[in-house]
Coordinates of C-alpha atoms and ligand atoms in Angstrom, one line a residue:
X38 CA 141.2 107.3 140.1
X39 CA 139.9 108.5 136.8
X40 CA 141.1 106.4 133.9
X41 CA 139.8 108.5 131.0
X42 CA 142.3 108.4 128.2
X43 CA 142.4 110.9 125.3
X44 CA 142.6 109.2 121.8
X45 CA 142.0 112.3 119.7
X46 CA 140.5 115.7 120.3
X47 CA 137.1 115.1 121.8
X48 CA 137.5 111.3 121.8
X49 CA 138.3 109.4 124.9
X50 CA 138.7 105.8 125.9
X51 CA 137.1 104.9 129.3
X52 CA 138.6 101.5 130.1
X53 CA 137.3 99.5 133.0
X54 CA 140.2 97.1 133.4
X55 CA 139.3 93.9 135.2
X56 CA 142.7 92.7 136.1
X57 CA 141.7 89.9 138.5
X58 CA 138.8 88.4 136.6
X59 CA 139.6 84.8 135.7
X60 CA 136.3 83.4 134.3
X61 CA 133.8 84.9 131.8
X62 CA 130.2 83.7 131.4
X63 CA 131.0 81.1 134.2
X64 CA 132.8 79.3 131.3
X65 CA 135.7 81.0 129.6
X66 CA 139.1 81.1 131.3
X67 CA 140.6 84.6 131.4
X68 CA 144.3 84.1 132.2
X69 CA 145.0 87.7 131.3
X70 CA 142.0 89.3 132.8
X71 CA 139.9 91.6 130.6
X72 CA 138.6 95.1 130.2
X73 CA 135.3 96.7 129.2
X74 CA 136.0 99.9 127.2
X75 CA 133.5 102.6 126.8
X76 CA 134.3 105.6 124.6
X77 CA 133.2 109.2 124.9
X78 CA 132.8 111.3 121.8
X79 CA 132.3 115.0 122.4
X80 CA 131.1 117.0 119.3
X81 CA 130.7 120.7 119.2
X82 CA 127.0 120.3 119.9
X83 CA 126.3 116.8 121.3
X84 CA 128.1 114.1 123.3
X85 CA 127.8 110.4 122.9
X86 CA 129.0 107.5 125.0
X87 CA 129.7 104.4 123.0
X88 CA 129.1 101.2 125.0
X89 CA 129.3 101.1 128.8
X90 CA 130.8 98.5 131.1
X91 CA 130.1 95.3 132.9
X92 CA 128.0 96.1 136.1
X93 CA 130.9 94.6 138.1
X94 CA 132.9 97.7 137.0
X95 CA 130.1 100.2 137.3
X96 CA 131.9 102.3 139.9
X97 CA 134.9 102.7 137.6
X98 CA 132.7 103.9 134.7
X99 CA 130.7 106.3 136.8
X100 CA 133.9 107.8 138.2
X101 CA 135.2 108.3 134.7
X102 CA 131.9 110.1 133.9
X103 CA 132.2 112.5 136.9
X104 CA 133.4 115.4 134.8
X105 CA 130.9 114.8 132.0
X106 CA 128.1 117.2 132.7
X107 CA 125.8 116.4 129.7
X108 CA 125.3 113.3 127.7
X109 CA 123.0 113.2 124.8
X110 CA 123.4 109.6 123.5
X111 CA 124.4 106.2 124.7
X112 CA 125.3 104.0 121.7
X113 CA 124.7 100.3 122.5
X114 CA 126.7 98.5 119.9
X115 CA 125.8 95.2 121.6
X116 CA 123.1 94.3 124.1
X117 CA 125.2 91.8 126.2
X118 CA 125.6 92.8 129.8
X119 CA 129.3 93.3 129.8
X120 CA 128.8 96.3 127.5
X121 CA 125.3 97.5 128.0
X122 CA 124.9 96.4 131.7
X123 CA 125.6 99.9 133.0
X124 CA 123.1 101.7 130.7
X125 CA 120.4 101.9 133.4
X126 CA 122.9 103.5 135.8
X127 CA 124.1 106.0 133.1
X128 CA 120.5 106.8 132.3
X129 CA 120.0 107.6 136.0
X130 CA 122.8 110.2 135.8
X131 CA 121.7 111.5 132.4
X132 CA 117.9 111.1 132.3
X133 CA 117.6 113.0 129.0
X134 CA 120.0 110.8 127.2
X135 CA 118.7 108.5 124.4
X136 CA 120.0 105.0 123.9
X137 CA 120.8 104.2 120.2
X138 CA 120.7 100.6 119.1
X139 CA 119.7 98.4 116.2
X140 CA 116.1 97.3 115.9
X141 CA 117.1 93.8 117.1
X142 CA 118.9 95.2 120.1
X143 CA 116.0 97.3 121.3
X144 CA 113.9 94.4 122.8
X145 CA 117.1 92.8 124.1
X146 CA 118.0 95.9 126.1
X147 CA 114.4 96.0 127.4
X148 CA 114.4 92.3 128.3
X149 CA 117.9 91.9 129.7
X150 CA 118.4 95.3 131.3
X151 CA 114.9 96.6 131.8
X152 CA 115.8 99.8 129.8
X153 CA 112.4 101.7 129.3
X154 CA 111.2 101.5 125.7
X155 CA 110.8 105.2 125.4
X156 CA 114.5 105.7 126.1
X157 CA 115.6 103.7 123.1
X158 CA 115.9 105.0 119.5
X159 CA 116.7 102.5 116.8
X160 CA 119.2 103.3 114.1
X161 CA 119.3 101.8 110.6
X162 CA 122.3 100.4 108.8
X163 CA 124.3 103.3 107.3
X164 CA 122.4 106.0 109.3
X165 CA 124.4 108.9 110.5
X166 CA 124.1 111.2 113.5
X167 CA 125.7 114.6 113.8
X168 CA 127.2 115.6 117.1
X169 CA 128.1 119.0 115.5
X170 CA 131.7 118.8 114.2
X171 CA 131.7 115.0 114.6
X172 CA 129.5 112.4 112.8
X173 CA 128.7 108.9 113.9
X174 CA 127.8 106.3 111.3
X175 CA 126.1 103.1 112.4
X176 CA 127.0 99.9 110.6
X177 CA 124.8 96.9 111.3
X178 CA 127.1 93.9 111.8
X179 CA 124.9 91.0 112.8
X180 CA 126.2 87.8 114.4
X181 CA 129.5 89.0 115.8
X182 CA 128.5 87.3 118.0
X183 CA 124.8 88.0 118.7
X184 CA 122.2 88.8 116.2
X185 CA 121.9 92.5 117.1
X186 CA 125.5 93.6 117.0
X187 CA 126.6 96.8 115.2
X188 CA 129.7 98.9 114.7
X189 CA 129.9 102.7 115.1
X190 CA 132.2 104.7 112.8
X191 CA 133.4 108.2 113.7
X192 CA 133.8 109.7 110.3
X193 CA 136.0 112.7 110.9
X194 CA 138.5 110.8 113.1
X195 CA 138.3 107.5 111.1
X196 CA 137.7 105.5 114.3
X197 CA 135.7 102.3 114.1
X198 CA 134.2 101.1 117.4
X199 CA 133.6 97.4 117.1
X200 CA 132.6 96.3 120.6
X201 CA 133.4 92.5 120.8
X202 CA 134.5 92.2 117.2
X203 CA 138.3 92.2 116.9
X204 CA 138.7 92.5 120.7
X205 CA 140.7 90.6 123.2
X206 CA 140.3 89.5 126.8
X207 CA 143.5 91.3 128.0
X208 CA 143.8 93.5 131.0
X209 CA 146.4 96.3 130.2
X210 CA 147.0 99.9 131.1
X211 CA 148.0 100.6 127.5
X212 CA 145.5 102.2 125.2
X213 CA 146.9 100.7 122.0
X214 CA 148.2 97.2 121.1
X215 CA 152.0 97.8 121.4
X216 CA 153.0 94.3 122.3
X217 CA 151.6 92.7 119.2
X218 CA 152.7 89.1 120.1
X219 CA 150.9 89.3 123.4
X220 CA 147.8 90.9 121.9
X221 CA 147.8 88.5 119.0
X222 CA 147.6 85.5 121.4
X223 CA 144.8 87.2 123.5
X224 CA 142.9 88.2 120.4
X225 CA 143.2 84.7 118.9
X226 CA 142.0 83.1 122.2
X227 CA 139.1 85.5 122.1
X228 CA 138.3 84.8 118.4
X229 CA 138.4 81.0 119.0
X230 CA 136.1 81.1 122.0
X231 CA 133.6 83.8 121.0
X232 CA 133.8 84.5 117.2
X233 CA 134.9 81.3 115.5
X234 CA 131.4 79.7 115.4
X235 CA 130.3 82.7 113.3
X236 CA 132.9 82.6 110.5
X237 CA 130.4 83.2 107.6
X238 CA 129.1 86.4 109.5
X239 CA 132.7 87.5 110.2
X240 CA 133.5 87.2 106.5
X241 CA 130.5 89.4 105.6
X242 CA 131.4 91.9 108.2
X243 CA 135.1 92.1 107.3
X244 CA 133.9 92.6 103.7
X245 CA 131.5 95.4 104.9
X246 CA 134.3 97.4 106.4
X247 CA 137.0 96.7 103.9
X248 CA 136.6 100.1 102.0
X249 CA 136.3 102.2 105.2
X250 CA 139.2 104.5 105.9
X251 CA 140.2 103.3 109.3
X252 CA 142.9 104.9 111.4
X253 CA 141.9 103.3 114.7
X254 CA 139.9 100.2 115.6
X255 CA 138.5 100.6 119.0
X256 CA 137.0 97.4 120.5
X257 CA 135.3 97.2 123.8
X258 CA 137.6 94.5 125.2
X259 CA 141.4 94.8 125.3
X260 CA 143.6 97.5 123.7
X261 CA 142.6 99.5 120.7
X262 CA 144.6 99.3 117.4
X263 CA 146.3 102.3 116.0
X264 CA 147.8 99.9 113.3
X265 CA 144.4 98.4 112.4
X266 CA 145.8 96.2 109.6
X267 CA 147.4 94.0 112.3
X268 CA 144.1 92.7 113.6
X269 CA 142.3 92.8 110.2
X270 CA 145.1 90.5 108.8
X271 CA 144.9 88.2 111.8
X272 CA 141.2 87.8 111.4
X273 CA 141.6 87.2 107.7
X274 CA 144.1 84.4 108.4
X275 CA 141.9 82.8 111.1
X276 CA 138.8 83.0 109.0
X277 CA 139.9 82.3 105.5
X278 CA 143.2 80.3 105.6
X279 CA 143.3 76.6 105.2
X280 CA 144.0 74.8 108.4
X281 CA 147.6 73.7 109.0
X282 CA 149.4 70.4 109.0
X283 CA 148.4 70.0 112.6
X284 CA 146.7 67.3 114.6
X285 CA 145.1 68.3 117.9
X286 CA 144.7 65.4 120.4
X287 CA 142.5 66.3 123.4
X288 CA 142.6 63.2 125.6
X289 CA 142.0 61.8 129.1
X290 CA 143.4 58.7 130.6
X291 CA 142.5 56.9 133.8
X292 CA 145.0 54.0 134.2
X293 CA 147.5 54.8 131.5
X294 CA 146.2 52.9 128.5
X295 CA 144.9 55.9 126.6
X296 CA 148.0 57.9 127.5
X297 CA 150.2 55.2 126.0
X298 CA 148.1 55.2 122.9
X299 CA 148.3 59.0 122.6
X300 CA 152.1 59.0 123.1
X301 CA 152.4 56.3 120.4
X302 CA 150.2 58.2 118.0
X303 CA 152.0 61.5 118.7
X304 CA 155.4 59.9 117.9
X305 CA 154.0 58.3 114.8
X306 CA 152.5 61.6 113.5
X307 CA 155.7 63.5 114.3
X308 CA 157.7 60.9 112.4
X309 CA 155.4 61.5 109.4
X310 CA 155.9 65.2 109.5
X311 CA 152.6 66.2 111.2
X312 CA 152.7 68.8 114.0
X313 CA 151.1 67.5 117.1
X314 CA 149.3 69.3 119.9
X315 CA 148.2 67.0 122.7
X316 CA 146.0 68.3 125.5
X317 CA 145.6 66.3 128.7
X318 CA 142.0 67.3 129.5
X319 CA 142.5 67.0 133.3
X320 CA 144.8 70.0 133.2
X321 CA 143.9 71.8 130.0
X322 CA 142.8 75.4 129.8
X323 CA 139.9 75.2 127.3
X324 CA 141.0 78.4 125.7
X325 CA 144.3 76.8 124.7
X326 CA 142.4 74.0 123.1
X327 CA 140.1 76.3 121.3
X328 CA 143.0 78.3 120.0
X329 CA 144.7 75.1 118.7
X330 CA 141.5 74.2 116.9
X331 CA 141.7 77.5 114.9
X332 CA 144.6 76.1 112.8
X333 CA 144.4 72.3 113.1
X334 CA 143.4 70.1 110.2
X335 CA 142.8 67.1 112.3
X336 CA 141.3 66.4 115.8
X337 CA 141.7 63.0 117.5
X338 CA 139.8 62.6 120.7
X339 CA 141.3 60.1 123.2
X340 CA 139.1 58.6 125.9
X341 CA 138.8 55.6 128.2
X342 CA 135.3 54.0 128.7
X343 CA 133.5 55.1 131.8
X344 CA 130.3 53.4 132.7
X345 CA 130.3 52.2 129.0
X346 CA 130.5 55.7 127.7
X347 CA 133.2 58.3 127.0
X348 CA 135.0 59.9 130.0
X349 CA 133.0 63.1 131.0
X350 CA 136.1 65.3 130.3
X351 CA 136.2 63.9 126.7
X352 CA 132.4 64.5 126.4
X353 CA 132.9 68.1 127.5
X354 CA 135.8 68.7 125.1
X355 CA 133.8 67.2 122.2
X356 CA 130.9 69.4 123.1
X357 CA 133.1 72.5 123.2
X358 CA 134.8 71.6 119.9
X359 CA 131.4 71.1 118.3
X360 CA 130.2 74.4 119.6
X361 CA 133.1 76.5 118.4
X362 CA 132.9 75.0 114.8
X363 CA 136.5 75.0 113.8
X364 CA 137.8 74.4 110.2
X365 CA 138.9 70.9 111.2
X366 CA 138.9 68.6 108.1
X367 CA 139.4 65.2 109.7
X368 CA 138.4 63.7 113.0
X369 CA 139.0 60.4 114.7
X370 CA 138.7 58.8 118.1
X371 CA 141.1 56.6 120.0
X372 CA 140.6 54.9 123.3
X373 CA 140.5 51.9 125.5
X374 CA 137.8 50.0 127.4
X375 CA 137.7 47.2 130.0
X376 CA 134.4 45.5 129.7
X377 CA 132.3 47.5 127.1
X378 CA 131.9 50.9 125.5
X379 CA 129.6 53.0 123.4
X380 CA 132.1 55.9 123.5
X381 CA 132.5 56.1 119.7
X382 CA 128.8 56.4 119.1
X383 CA 128.5 58.9 121.9
X384 CA 131.3 61.1 120.8
X385 CA 130.4 60.9 117.1
X386 CA 126.9 62.2 118.0
X387 CA 128.4 65.2 119.8
X388 CA 130.5 66.5 116.9
X389 CA 128.1 66.7 114.1
X390 CA 128.7 70.4 113.6
X391 CA 132.2 69.6 112.4
X392 CA 132.0 69.1 108.7
X393 CA 134.9 66.8 108.9
X394 CA 135.7 63.4 107.3
X395 CA 135.8 60.7 110.0
X396 CA 138.9 58.5 110.0
X397 CA 138.2 55.0 111.4
X398 CA 138.7 55.1 115.2
X399 CA 141.1 52.9 117.1
X400 CA 139.3 51.6 120.2
X401 CA 140.9 48.7 122.0
X402 CA 140.4 46.4 124.9
X403 CA 142.8 47.0 127.8
X404 CA 146.4 48.1 127.5
X405 CA 147.7 48.5 124.0
X406 CA 149.5 45.6 122.4
X407 CA 151.5 45.2 119.2
X408 CA 148.5 45.1 116.9
X409 CA 147.1 48.2 118.6
X410 CA 150.3 50.1 118.1
X411 CA 150.2 49.0 114.5
X412 CA 146.6 50.3 114.2
X413 CA 147.7 53.7 115.6
X414 CA 150.6 53.8 113.1
X415 CA 148.0 53.1 110.4
X416 CA 145.9 56.0 111.7
X417 CA 149.0 58.2 111.6
X418 CA 149.6 57.1 108.0
X419 CA 146.1 58.0 107.0
X420 CA 146.2 61.5 108.7
X421 CA 149.6 62.3 107.2
X422 CA 148.4 61.2 103.8
X423 CA 145.2 63.2 104.0
X424 CA 147.2 66.3 105.0
X425 CA 149.6 65.8 102.1
X426 CA 146.7 65.2 99.6
X427 CA 145.2 68.5 100.8
X428 CA 148.5 70.3 100.5
X429 CA 148.4 71.5 104.1
X430 CA 151.3 73.5 105.4
Ligands
LIG99 FE1 131.8 91.3 125.4 FE2 129.4 89.7 123.7 O1 130.1 90.7 125.1

């Protein structure tokens, strides 16, 4: 079946929809599957393919290209395998085609995909390429989310091809984002897992495209946007807005002590007007946790002591939270031990990327008692007060 969808005269989306994929990078949950979108731009003289597909979907891409007799260029906006992985296969079919990429992408394409050096032509920031009646402009956009990333702008049709940037892991048969609620959630999940660590670069790149006339944003994951302001506004909010009056509590409990502490803290925070998002790490989709961290002002990690350290599930969550670098302003730790624990030191050492103020932890021996509940209420007091002082909504 050929899934080649016309966007405009001479411009086609070639989506390889991966409905059943449930894990990306052996790490990221994909509850809604994903897609790898290539785009075909046919000018009056030359034809370019923008991005390819993950090699797992090579057959789909090559079927879509069956009716394309000549290809002059393959634009590699990003060297990662889910977009450039089929370049060698496409080059086999079109041996005269040239691969266009940033100078930083060139060695990556050679190292990762064994693309021969002589096949690659580097393009500078702002450089244009005429396809006849259509013109591609290359816009270097580093660090969204690798150092070599770029966008391609089709001037006549005002389409911006952004690869990962502004995309979503969402399998859909629709070319455009029509169900904005669903796409918003998928795009936020994608942002939180992939893009959030690079907020300063996102700011620069949003700024770089702010004066471009854009009718369509065409990412290489998920649907395209024919109302591009929707996703631009969403990114602005995720990147620039102050975090909300929200406390995220990722926790794990073994015999119920930590769970009791979390429940007490939750109730105390709610009583003080703070929105609470607890995540039992034994059943948590890490994407949900990452999404919650986009907006939360406070994160409180709950853990029991295991072999004198934090529970491995709490260690993993702390590592992930540290890696995605959310805007979190305040952090704390709560937990319980039986005979000894260095969990606080261990977890504190894992979250050094978070430029957050540390609120004194509540780490107790055994099941919580009256004085422990009071300590948790004091922690809730402090969190609520910090949120008020920072005027968090
Ligand atoms: Fe979708 Fe960074 O690859």
